Coordinates of C-alpha atoms in Angstrom, one line a residue:
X1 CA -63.5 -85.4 35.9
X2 CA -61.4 -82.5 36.2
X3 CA -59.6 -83.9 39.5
X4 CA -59.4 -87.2 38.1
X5 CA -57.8 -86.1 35.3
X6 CA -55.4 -83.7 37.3
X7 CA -54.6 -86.6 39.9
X8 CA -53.3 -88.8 36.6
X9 CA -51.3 -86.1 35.5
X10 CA -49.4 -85.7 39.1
X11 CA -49.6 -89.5 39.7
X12 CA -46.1 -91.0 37.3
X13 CA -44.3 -87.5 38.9
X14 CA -45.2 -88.3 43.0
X15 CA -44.3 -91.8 41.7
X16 CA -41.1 -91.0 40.9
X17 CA -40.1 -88.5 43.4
X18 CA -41.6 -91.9 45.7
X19 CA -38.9 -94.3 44.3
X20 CA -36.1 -91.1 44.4
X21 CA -37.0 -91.1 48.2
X22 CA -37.2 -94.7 49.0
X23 CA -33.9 -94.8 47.3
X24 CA -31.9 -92.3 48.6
X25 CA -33.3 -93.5 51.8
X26 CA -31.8 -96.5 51.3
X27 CA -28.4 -95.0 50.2
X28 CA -28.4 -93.3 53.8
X29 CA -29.3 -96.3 55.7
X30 CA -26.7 -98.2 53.8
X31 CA -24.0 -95.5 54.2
X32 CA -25.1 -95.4 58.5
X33 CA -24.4 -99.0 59.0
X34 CA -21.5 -99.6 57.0
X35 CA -19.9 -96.4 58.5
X36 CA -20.6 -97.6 62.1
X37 CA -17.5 -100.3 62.0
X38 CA -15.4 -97.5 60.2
X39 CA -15.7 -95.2 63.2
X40 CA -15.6 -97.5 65.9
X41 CA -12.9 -99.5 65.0
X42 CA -10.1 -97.6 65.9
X43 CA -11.2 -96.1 69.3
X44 CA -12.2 -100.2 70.5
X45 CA -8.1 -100.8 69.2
X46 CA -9.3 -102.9 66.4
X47 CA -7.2 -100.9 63.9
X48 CA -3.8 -98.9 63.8
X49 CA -4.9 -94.7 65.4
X50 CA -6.0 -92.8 62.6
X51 CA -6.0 -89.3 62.2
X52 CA -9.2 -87.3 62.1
X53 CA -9.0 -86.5 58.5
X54 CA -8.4 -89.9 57.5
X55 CA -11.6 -90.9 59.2
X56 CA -13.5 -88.1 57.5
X57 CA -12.0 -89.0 54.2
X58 CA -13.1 -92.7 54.5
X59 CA -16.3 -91.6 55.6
X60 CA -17.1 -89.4 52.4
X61 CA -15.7 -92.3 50.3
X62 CA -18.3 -94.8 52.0
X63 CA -20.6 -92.3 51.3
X64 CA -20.2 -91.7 47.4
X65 CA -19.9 -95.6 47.0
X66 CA -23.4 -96.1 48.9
X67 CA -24.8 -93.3 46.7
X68 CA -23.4 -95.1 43.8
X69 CA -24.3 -98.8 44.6
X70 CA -27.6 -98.8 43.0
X71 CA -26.6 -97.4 39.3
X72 CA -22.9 -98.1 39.4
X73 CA -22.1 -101.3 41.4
X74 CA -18.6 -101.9 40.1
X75 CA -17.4 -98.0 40.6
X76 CA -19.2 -98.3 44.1
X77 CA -16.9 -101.9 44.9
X78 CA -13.8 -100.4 43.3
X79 CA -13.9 -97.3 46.1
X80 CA -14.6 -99.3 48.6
X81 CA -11.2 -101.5 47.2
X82 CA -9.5 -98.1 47.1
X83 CA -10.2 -97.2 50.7
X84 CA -9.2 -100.8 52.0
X85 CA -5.8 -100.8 49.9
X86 CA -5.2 -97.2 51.3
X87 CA -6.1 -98.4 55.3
X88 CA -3.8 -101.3 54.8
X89 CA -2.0 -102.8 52.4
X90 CA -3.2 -106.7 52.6
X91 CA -6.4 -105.0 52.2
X92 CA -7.7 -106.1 55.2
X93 CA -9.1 -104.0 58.2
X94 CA -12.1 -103.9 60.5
X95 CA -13.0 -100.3 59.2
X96 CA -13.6 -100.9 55.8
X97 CA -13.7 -105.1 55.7
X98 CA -17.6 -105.0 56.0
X99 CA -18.2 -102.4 53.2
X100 CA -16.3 -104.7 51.2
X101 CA -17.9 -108.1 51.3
X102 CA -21.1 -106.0 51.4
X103 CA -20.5 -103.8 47.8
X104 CA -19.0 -106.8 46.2
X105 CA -22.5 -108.6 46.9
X106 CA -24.4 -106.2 45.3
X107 CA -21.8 -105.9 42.8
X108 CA -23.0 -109.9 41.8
X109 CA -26.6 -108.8 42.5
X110 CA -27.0 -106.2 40.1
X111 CA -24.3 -106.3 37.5
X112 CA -25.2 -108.5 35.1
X113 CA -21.6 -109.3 33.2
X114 CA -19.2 -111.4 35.0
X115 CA -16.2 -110.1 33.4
X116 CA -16.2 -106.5 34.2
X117 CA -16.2 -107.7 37.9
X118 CA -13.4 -110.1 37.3
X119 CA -11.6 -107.5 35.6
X120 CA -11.9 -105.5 39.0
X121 CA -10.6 -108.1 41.4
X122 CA -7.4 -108.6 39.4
X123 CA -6.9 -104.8 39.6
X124 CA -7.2 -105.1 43.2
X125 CA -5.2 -108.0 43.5
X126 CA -2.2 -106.6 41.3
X127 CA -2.6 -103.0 43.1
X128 CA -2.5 -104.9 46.6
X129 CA 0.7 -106.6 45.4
X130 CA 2.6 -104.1 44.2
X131 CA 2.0 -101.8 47.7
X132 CA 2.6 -104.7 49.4
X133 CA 5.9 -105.8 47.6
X134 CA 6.7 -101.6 47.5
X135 CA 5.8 -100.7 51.4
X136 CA 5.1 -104.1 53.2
X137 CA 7.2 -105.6 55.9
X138 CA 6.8 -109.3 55.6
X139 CA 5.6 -109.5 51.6
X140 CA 4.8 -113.1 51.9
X141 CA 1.8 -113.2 54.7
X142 CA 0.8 -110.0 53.8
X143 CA 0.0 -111.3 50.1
X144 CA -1.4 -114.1 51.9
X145 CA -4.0 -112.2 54.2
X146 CA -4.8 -109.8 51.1
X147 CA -5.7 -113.1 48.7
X148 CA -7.4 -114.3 51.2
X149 CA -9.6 -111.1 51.9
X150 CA -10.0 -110.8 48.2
X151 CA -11.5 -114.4 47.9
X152 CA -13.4 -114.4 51.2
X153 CA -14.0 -110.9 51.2
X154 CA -15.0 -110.0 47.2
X155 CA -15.1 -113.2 45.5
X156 CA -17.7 -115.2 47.7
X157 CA -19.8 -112.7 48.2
X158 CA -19.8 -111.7 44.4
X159 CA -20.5 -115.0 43.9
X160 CA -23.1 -115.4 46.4
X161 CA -25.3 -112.1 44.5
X162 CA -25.1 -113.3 41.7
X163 CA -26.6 -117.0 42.7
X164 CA -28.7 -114.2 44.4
X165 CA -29.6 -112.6 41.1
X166 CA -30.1 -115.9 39.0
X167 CA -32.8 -117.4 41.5
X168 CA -34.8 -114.7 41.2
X169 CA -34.6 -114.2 37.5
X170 CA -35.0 -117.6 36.9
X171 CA -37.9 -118.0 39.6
X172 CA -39.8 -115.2 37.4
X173 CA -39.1 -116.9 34.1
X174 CA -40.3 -119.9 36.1
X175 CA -44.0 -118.7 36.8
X176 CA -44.0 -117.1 33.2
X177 CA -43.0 -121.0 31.7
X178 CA -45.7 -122.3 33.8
X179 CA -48.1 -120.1 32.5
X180 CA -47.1 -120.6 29.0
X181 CA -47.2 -124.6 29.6
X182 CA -50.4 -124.4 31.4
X183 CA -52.0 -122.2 28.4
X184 CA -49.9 -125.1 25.9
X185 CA -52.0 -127.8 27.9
X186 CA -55.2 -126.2 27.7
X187 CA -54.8 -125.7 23.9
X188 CA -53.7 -129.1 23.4
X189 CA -56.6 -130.5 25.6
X190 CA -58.9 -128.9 23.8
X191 CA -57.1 -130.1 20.6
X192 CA -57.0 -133.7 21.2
X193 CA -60.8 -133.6 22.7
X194 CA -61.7 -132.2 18.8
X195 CA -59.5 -134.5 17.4
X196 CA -61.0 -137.1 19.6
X197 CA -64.3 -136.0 18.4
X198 CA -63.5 -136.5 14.2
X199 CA -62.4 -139.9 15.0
X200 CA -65.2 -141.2 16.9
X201 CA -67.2 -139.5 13.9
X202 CA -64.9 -140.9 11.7
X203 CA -66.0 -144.4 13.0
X204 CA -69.6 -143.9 13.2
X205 CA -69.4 -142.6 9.7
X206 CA -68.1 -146.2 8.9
X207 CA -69.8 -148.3 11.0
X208 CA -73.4 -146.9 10.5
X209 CA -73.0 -146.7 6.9
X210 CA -71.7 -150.4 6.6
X211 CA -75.3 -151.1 8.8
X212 CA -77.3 -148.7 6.8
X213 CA -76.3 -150.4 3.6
X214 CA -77.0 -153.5 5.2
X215 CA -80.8 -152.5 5.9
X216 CA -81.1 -151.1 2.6
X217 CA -80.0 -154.6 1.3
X218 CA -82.7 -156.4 3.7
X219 CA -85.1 -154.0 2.4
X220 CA -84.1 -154.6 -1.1
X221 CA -84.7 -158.1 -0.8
X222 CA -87.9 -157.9 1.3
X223 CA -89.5 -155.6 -2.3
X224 CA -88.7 -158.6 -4.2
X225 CA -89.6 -161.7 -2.3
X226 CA -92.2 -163.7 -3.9
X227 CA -96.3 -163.5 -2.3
X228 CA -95.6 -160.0 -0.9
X229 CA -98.7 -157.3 -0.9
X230 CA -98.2 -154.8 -3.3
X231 CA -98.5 -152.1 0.1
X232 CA -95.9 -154.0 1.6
X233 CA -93.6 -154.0 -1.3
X234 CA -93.8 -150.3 -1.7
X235 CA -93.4 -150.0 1.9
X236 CA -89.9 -152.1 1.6
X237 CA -89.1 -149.6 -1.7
X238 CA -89.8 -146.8 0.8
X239 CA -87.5 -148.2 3.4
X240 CA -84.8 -149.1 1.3
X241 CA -84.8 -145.6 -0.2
X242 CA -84.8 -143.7 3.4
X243 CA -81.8 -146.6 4.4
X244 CA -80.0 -144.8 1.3
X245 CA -80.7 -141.1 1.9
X246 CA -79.8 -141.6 5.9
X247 CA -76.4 -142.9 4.4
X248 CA -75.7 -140.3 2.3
X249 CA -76.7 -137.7 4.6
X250 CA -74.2 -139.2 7.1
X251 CA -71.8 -139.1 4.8
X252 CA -72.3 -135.5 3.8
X253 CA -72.1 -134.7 7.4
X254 CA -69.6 -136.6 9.4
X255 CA -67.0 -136.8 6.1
X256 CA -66.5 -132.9 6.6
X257 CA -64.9 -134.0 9.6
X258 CA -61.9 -136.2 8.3
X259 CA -58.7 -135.1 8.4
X260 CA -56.1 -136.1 6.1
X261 CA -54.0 -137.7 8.3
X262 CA -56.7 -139.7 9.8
X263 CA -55.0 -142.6 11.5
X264 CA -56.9 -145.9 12.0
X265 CA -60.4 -145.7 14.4
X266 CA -59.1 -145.3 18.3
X267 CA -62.6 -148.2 18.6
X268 CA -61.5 -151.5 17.1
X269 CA -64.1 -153.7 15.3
X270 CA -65.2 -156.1 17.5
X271 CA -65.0 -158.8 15.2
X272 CA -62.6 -160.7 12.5
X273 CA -62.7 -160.7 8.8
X274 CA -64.4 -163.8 8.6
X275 CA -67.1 -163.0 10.9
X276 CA -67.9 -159.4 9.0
X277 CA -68.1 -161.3 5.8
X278 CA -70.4 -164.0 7.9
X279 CA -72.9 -161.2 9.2
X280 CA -73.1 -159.5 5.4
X281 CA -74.2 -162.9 4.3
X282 CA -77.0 -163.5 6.8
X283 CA -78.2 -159.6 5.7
X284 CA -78.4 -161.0 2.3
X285 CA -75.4 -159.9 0.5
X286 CA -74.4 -162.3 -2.4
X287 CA -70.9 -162.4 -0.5
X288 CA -68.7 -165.6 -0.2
X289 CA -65.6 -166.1 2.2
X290 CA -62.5 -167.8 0.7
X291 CA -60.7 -169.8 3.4
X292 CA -57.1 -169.0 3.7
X293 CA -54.1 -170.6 3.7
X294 CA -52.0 -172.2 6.4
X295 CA -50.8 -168.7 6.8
X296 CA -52.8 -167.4 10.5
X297 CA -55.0 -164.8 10.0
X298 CA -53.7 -161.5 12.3
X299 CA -55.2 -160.8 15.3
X300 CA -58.5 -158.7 15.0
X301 CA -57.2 -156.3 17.8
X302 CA -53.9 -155.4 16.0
X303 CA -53.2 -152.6 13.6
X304 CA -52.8 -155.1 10.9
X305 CA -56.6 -156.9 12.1
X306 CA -58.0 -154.0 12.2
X307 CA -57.0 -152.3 9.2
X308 CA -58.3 -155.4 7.5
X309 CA -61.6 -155.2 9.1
X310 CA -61.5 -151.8 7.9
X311 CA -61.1 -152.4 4.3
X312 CA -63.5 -155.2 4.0
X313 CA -66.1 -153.2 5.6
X314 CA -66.0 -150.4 3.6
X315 CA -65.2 -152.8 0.1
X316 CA -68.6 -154.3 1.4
X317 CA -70.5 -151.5 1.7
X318 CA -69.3 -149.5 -1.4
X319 CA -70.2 -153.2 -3.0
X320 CA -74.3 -153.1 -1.1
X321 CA -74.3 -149.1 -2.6
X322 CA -73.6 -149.3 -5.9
X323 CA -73.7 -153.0 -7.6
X324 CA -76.8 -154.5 -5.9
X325 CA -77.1 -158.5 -6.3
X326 CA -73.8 -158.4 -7.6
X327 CA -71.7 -161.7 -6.1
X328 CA -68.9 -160.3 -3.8
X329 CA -65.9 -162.6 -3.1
X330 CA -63.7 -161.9 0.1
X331 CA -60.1 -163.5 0.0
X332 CA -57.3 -163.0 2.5
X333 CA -54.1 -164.3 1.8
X334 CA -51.5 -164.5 4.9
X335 CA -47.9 -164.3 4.3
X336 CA -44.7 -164.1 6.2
X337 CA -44.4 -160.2 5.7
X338 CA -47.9 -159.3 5.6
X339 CA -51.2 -160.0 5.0
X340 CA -52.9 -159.3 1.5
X341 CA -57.2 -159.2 1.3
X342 CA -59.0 -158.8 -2.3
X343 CA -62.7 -157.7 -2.1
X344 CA -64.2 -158.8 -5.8
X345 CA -67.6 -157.6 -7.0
X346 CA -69.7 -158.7 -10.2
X347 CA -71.7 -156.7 -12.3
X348 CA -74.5 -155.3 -10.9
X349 CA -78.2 -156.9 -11.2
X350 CA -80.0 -153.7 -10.1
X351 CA -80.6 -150.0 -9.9
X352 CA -77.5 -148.7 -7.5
X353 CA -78.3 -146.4 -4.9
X354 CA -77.7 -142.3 -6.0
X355 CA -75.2 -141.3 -3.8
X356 CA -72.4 -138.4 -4.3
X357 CA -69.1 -139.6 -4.8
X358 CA -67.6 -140.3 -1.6
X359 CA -63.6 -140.4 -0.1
X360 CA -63.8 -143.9 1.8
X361 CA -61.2 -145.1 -0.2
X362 CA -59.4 -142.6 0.2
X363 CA -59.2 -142.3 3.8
X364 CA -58.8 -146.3 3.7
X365 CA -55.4 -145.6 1.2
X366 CA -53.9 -143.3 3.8
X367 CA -54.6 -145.4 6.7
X368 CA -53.2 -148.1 4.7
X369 CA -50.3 -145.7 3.7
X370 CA -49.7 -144.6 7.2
X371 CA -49.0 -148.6 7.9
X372 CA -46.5 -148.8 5.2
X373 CA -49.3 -151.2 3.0
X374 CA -50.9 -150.6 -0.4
X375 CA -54.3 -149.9 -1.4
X376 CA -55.7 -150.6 -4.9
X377 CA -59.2 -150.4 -6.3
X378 CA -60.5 -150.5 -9.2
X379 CA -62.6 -152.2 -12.3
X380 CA -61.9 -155.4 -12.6
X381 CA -63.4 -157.3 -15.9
X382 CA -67.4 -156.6 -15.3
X383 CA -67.3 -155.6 -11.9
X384 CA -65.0 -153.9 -9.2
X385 CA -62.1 -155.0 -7.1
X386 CA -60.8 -153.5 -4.0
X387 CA -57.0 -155.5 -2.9
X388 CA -55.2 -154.0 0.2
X389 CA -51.6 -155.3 1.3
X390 CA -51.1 -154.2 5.1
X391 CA -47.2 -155.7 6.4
X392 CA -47.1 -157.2 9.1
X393 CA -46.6 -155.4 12.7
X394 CA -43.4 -156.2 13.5
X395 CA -42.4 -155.1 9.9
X396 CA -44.6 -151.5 10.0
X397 CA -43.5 -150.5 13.7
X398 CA -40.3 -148.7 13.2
X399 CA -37.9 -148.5 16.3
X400 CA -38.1 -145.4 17.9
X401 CA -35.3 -142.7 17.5
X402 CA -33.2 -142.0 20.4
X403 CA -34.6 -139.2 22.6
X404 CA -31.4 -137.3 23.4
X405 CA -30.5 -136.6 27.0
X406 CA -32.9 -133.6 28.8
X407 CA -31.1 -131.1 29.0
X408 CA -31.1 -129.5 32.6
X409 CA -33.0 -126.6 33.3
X410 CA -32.1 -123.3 33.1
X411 CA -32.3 -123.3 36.9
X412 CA -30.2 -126.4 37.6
X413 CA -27.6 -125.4 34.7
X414 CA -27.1 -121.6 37.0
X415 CA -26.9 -123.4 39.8
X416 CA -24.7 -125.9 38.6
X417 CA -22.2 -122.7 37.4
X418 CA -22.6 -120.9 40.5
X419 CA -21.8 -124.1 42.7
X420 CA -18.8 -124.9 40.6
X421 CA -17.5 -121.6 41.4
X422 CA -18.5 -121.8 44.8
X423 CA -16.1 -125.1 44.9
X424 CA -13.4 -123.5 43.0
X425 CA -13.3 -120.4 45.3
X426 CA -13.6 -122.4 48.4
X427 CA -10.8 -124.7 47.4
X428 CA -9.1 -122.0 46.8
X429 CA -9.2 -120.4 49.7
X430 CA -8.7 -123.7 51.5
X431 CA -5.2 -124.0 49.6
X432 CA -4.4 -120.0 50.6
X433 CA -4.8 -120.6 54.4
X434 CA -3.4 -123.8 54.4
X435 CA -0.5 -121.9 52.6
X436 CA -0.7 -119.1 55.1
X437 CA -0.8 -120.8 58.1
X438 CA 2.4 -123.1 56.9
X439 CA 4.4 -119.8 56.5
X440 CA 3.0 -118.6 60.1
X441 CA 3.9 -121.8 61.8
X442 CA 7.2 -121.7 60.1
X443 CA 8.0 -118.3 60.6
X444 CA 7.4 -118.1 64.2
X445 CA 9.5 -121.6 64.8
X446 CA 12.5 -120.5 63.1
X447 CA 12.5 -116.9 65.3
X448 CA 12.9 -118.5 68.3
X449 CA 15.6 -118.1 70.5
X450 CA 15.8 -120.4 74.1
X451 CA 16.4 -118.9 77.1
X452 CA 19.1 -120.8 78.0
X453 CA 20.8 -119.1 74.4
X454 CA 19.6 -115.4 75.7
X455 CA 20.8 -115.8 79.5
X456 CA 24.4 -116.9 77.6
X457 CA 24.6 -113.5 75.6
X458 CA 26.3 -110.8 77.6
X459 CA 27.0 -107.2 76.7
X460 CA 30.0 -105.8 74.6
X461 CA 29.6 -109.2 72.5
X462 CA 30.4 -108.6 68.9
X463 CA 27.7 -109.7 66.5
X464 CA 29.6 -112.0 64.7
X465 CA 29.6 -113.9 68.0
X466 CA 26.4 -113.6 68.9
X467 CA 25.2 -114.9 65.4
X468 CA 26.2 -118.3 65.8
X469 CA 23.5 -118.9 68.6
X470 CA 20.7 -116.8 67.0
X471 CA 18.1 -118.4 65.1
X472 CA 17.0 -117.9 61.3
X473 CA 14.3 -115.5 61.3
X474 CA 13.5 -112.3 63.7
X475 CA 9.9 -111.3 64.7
X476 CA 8.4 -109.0 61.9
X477 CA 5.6 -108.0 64.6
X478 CA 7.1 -107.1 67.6
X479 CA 5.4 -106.3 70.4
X480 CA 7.2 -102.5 70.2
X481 CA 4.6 -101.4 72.4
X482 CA 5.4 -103.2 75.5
X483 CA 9.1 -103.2 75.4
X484 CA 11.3 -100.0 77.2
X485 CA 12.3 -97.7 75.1
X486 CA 15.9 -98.4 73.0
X487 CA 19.3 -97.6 73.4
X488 CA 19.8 -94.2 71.1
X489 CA 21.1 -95.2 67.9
X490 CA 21.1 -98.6 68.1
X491 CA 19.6 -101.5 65.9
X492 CA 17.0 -103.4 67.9
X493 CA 15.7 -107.5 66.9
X494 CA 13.2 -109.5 68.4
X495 CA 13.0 -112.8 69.1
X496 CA 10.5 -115.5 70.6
X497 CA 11.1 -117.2 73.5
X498 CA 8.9 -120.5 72.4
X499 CA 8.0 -121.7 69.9
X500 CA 4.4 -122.0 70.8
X501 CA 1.3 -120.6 68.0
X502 CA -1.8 -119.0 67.9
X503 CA -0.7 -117.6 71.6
X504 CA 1.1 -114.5 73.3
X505 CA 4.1 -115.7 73.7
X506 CA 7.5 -113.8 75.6
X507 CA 9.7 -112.1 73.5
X508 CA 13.5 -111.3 73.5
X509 CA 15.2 -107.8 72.4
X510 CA 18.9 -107.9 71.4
X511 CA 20.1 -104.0 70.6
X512 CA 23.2 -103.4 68.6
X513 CA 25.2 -100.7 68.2
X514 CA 26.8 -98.7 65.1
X515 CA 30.2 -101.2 65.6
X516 CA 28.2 -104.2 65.6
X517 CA 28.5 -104.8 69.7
X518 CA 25.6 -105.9 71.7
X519 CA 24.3 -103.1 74.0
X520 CA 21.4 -103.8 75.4
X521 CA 18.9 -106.9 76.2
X522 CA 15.7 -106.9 77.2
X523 CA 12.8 -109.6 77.9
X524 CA 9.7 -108.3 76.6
X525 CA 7.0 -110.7 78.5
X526 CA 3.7 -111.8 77.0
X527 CA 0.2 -110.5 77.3
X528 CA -1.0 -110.6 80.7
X529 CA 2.2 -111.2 82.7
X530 CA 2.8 -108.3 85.0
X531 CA 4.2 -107.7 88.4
X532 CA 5.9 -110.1 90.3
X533 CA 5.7 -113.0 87.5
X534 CA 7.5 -110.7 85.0
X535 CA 10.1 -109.7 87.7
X536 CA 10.9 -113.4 88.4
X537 CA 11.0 -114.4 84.7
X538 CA 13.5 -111.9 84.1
X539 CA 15.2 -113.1 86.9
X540 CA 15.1 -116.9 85.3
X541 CA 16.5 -115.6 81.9
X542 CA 19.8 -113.6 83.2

């Protein structure tokens, strides 16, 4: 007991140092790989030369921002922002480019506010800007290529963590609903099977007592009939007296189960008015059947027939109980709203059944109720009178009430929101390098000079002169590194020799010096053209 005890005391503190390990683990492995493209880059040539402490520098950054990815998502994204603004100003560079997109998807993964992220990117955004409009060379396609890493670079993959994020929260609230629902099924299952349950006693309540009161009557009338044994006509005292107990007793049991909302039997009577009345009489009831009207008689199987049925049947038993030999009159009387039946009984001629007082009635009022009728029973001169009005269908059955729209799911709603921003972003970045690649292609036409225009430049021209055959724009990237080095002191442009895109194309150099006199010019060829085809271009252009 003693180790057992000891091993649940060290257990929560190896947990914890567990999770510590596993995380910092992580931290490493996430620092390893993002670190791999941030010291490779610039020895493959992916990236301007570095110095070593830069590299170092950038190293330790990657390395506070991994530490700080778990606990602090948006300071982790906002160093790796910093280094990438400080490696270049569109914010774009192989060294740091992956530890971007990959700290602003766990930025949408684990932060759970949208804002403080969006707060973020604009920072960036405006801090990218302003170096750019401060230090950059070309403004314009710089601020392109640094939108355009923020929204492919931060944005998507922000957006793609959190969609990240959502599934799996909802997917857990998802098995927790279908819990709840199956445990909600269940409980109503077992609800509507003891529901279920009352009614069908509910119905045998009425339905044996109606037959009970009817054997009772046949038994009442058996004691009395003339040239019977004196045996035999206590025997039928016997039997009519155990007809009446059995009823009671049913009623003491199965009334316990009616509910006060009881709605009309889910078993329909299987015959009309008419023939209920009919079977009464042939059981020796003193009952007699007014006709009707022209009005039709409703349908047995409808709410209206059998709430009818229901009336009668109870009107007749109560009548079999407790006035004996008393004449009972049945009249229904159709009409165009409704349908009205009045259940009369006379005084009556013998000893009435002891019974407890029952609720029959009053379950028949609130069925009646419940179909928008009226139930009303009462004395009536000597005897009793029971008169229900029950409308007709088409008058109790209300139109339903519009079910509003489903709403959509928490699920489809998230990824509604997460797909709308998916579009916006992507449309976005659709229009930003459509826009960039119009100011490429119209920056590299218009800084084109023909070689027939170079070839026609000489030396000692003034630049004045020389203007006038020049085109708009000069290269903002020239290809410094393969040209010869320049005249001392003098102001060197370049210019393309087609107008060719998306290729390495030759290049022209026009030096000028202090006075404003062409000095020097030089073709600069393209990537790959060396030797003897370089020597006989340059012969071409003079």
């Amino acid at each position: 007991m003693s180790r057992t005890g000891a091993a649940a005391r060290v257990g929560p503190g190896a947990l914890r140092r567990l999770v510590r390990g596993r995380s910092i683990g992580r931290g490493v492995l996430l620092w390893a790989v993002l670190a791999v493209p941030a010291v490779t880059a610039d020895r493959l040539g992916l990236n301007e030369p570095r110095s070593l402490g830069q590299q170092v520098a950038g190293l330790v950054v990657l390395a506070v921002a991994a530490a700080l990815a778990r606990r602090r998502p948006l300071t982790a994204f906002a160093l790796a922002a910093g280094l990438g603004l400080a490696a270049a100003p569109a914010l774009f560079s192989v060294s740091y480019g992956p530890a971007l997109g990959v700290f602003a998807l766990l930025l949408g993964l684990r932060a759970a506010r949208p804002r403080p992220a969006a707060a973020v990117f604009a920072a960036v955004g405006a801090a990218g800007t302003a170096r750019i409009a401060l230090t950059g060379v070309d403004p314009a396609p710089e601020w392109l290529v640094m939108t355009g890493t923020l929204l492919f670079g931060c944005v998507f993959p922000w957006l793609g963590g959190r969609y990240w994020r959502q599934s799996r929260a909802l997917a857990e609230a998802g098995w927790l609903r279908a819990a709840r629902l199956e445990d909600e099924q269940r409980h109503a299952e077992e609800r509507a099977r003891l529901r279920e349950r009352a009614r069908i006693a509910q119905d045998m309540h009425d339905s044996l007592g109606h037959e009970l009161s009817l054997i009772a009557l046949r038994a009442g009338a058996l004691q009395v009939a003339p040239g019977l044994a004196a045996e035999h006509r206590a025997a039928a005292a016997d039997l009519r007296a155990a007809a009446a107990d059995a009823t009671d007793r049913l009623h003491r049991i199965i009334g316990v189960l009616r509910e006060a909302d009881e709605p009309v039997p889910l078993t329909p009577a299987g015959e009309s008015v008419e023939e209920l009345v009919a079977r009464a009489a042939e059981s020796g009831l003193p009952v007699r059947w007014e006709r009707p009207d022209t009005a039709p008689v409703p349908d047995p199987a409808g709410i209206t027939g059998r709430l009818l049925h229901r009336v009668v049947r109870e009107a007749l038993t109560n009548a079999a109980r407790h006035a004996p030999g008393a004449p009972v009159v049945v009249a229904v009387t159709g009409q165009a709203r409704g349908t009205t039946v009045t259940v009369t009984n006379g005084p009556a001629t013998g000893a009435a059944s002891p019974s407890s007082g029952g609720s029959g009635l009053l379950g028949l009022r609130a069925a009646v109720a419940s179909a928008g009728g009226v139930l009303d029973a009462g004395p009536h001169g000597e005897g009793f009178r029971v008169r229900a009005y029950v409308p007709a269908q088409d008058a109790v059955v209300t139109p339903a009430p519009a079910v509003p729209a489903t709403p959509a799911t928490p699920f489809a709603r998230a990824r509604r929101r997460v797909a709308l921003g998916l579009g916006a972003a992507a449309g976005a970045g659709a229009v930003l390098v459509g826009a960039a690649f119009a100011w490429y292609a119209y920056t590299e036409t218009h800084s084109v000079l023909s070689p027939g225009a170079y070839a026609g430049l000489s030396l000692g021209t003034p630049l004045a002169q020389v203007a006038e055959v020049l085109p708009d724009r000069v290269v903002h990237d020239p290809p410094s590194d393969r040209a010869p080095a320049p005249p001392e002191g003098a102001e060197c442009r370049y210019y393309r020799a087609s107008g060719e895109l998306l290729v390495s194309v030759d290049h022209f150099r026009l030096c000028f010096d202090d006075e404003g006199f062409l000095v020097a010019k030089d073709v600069v060829p393209r990537v790959g053209l060396r030797g003897e085809g370089r020597e006989e271009y340059e012969e071409f252009v003079r």
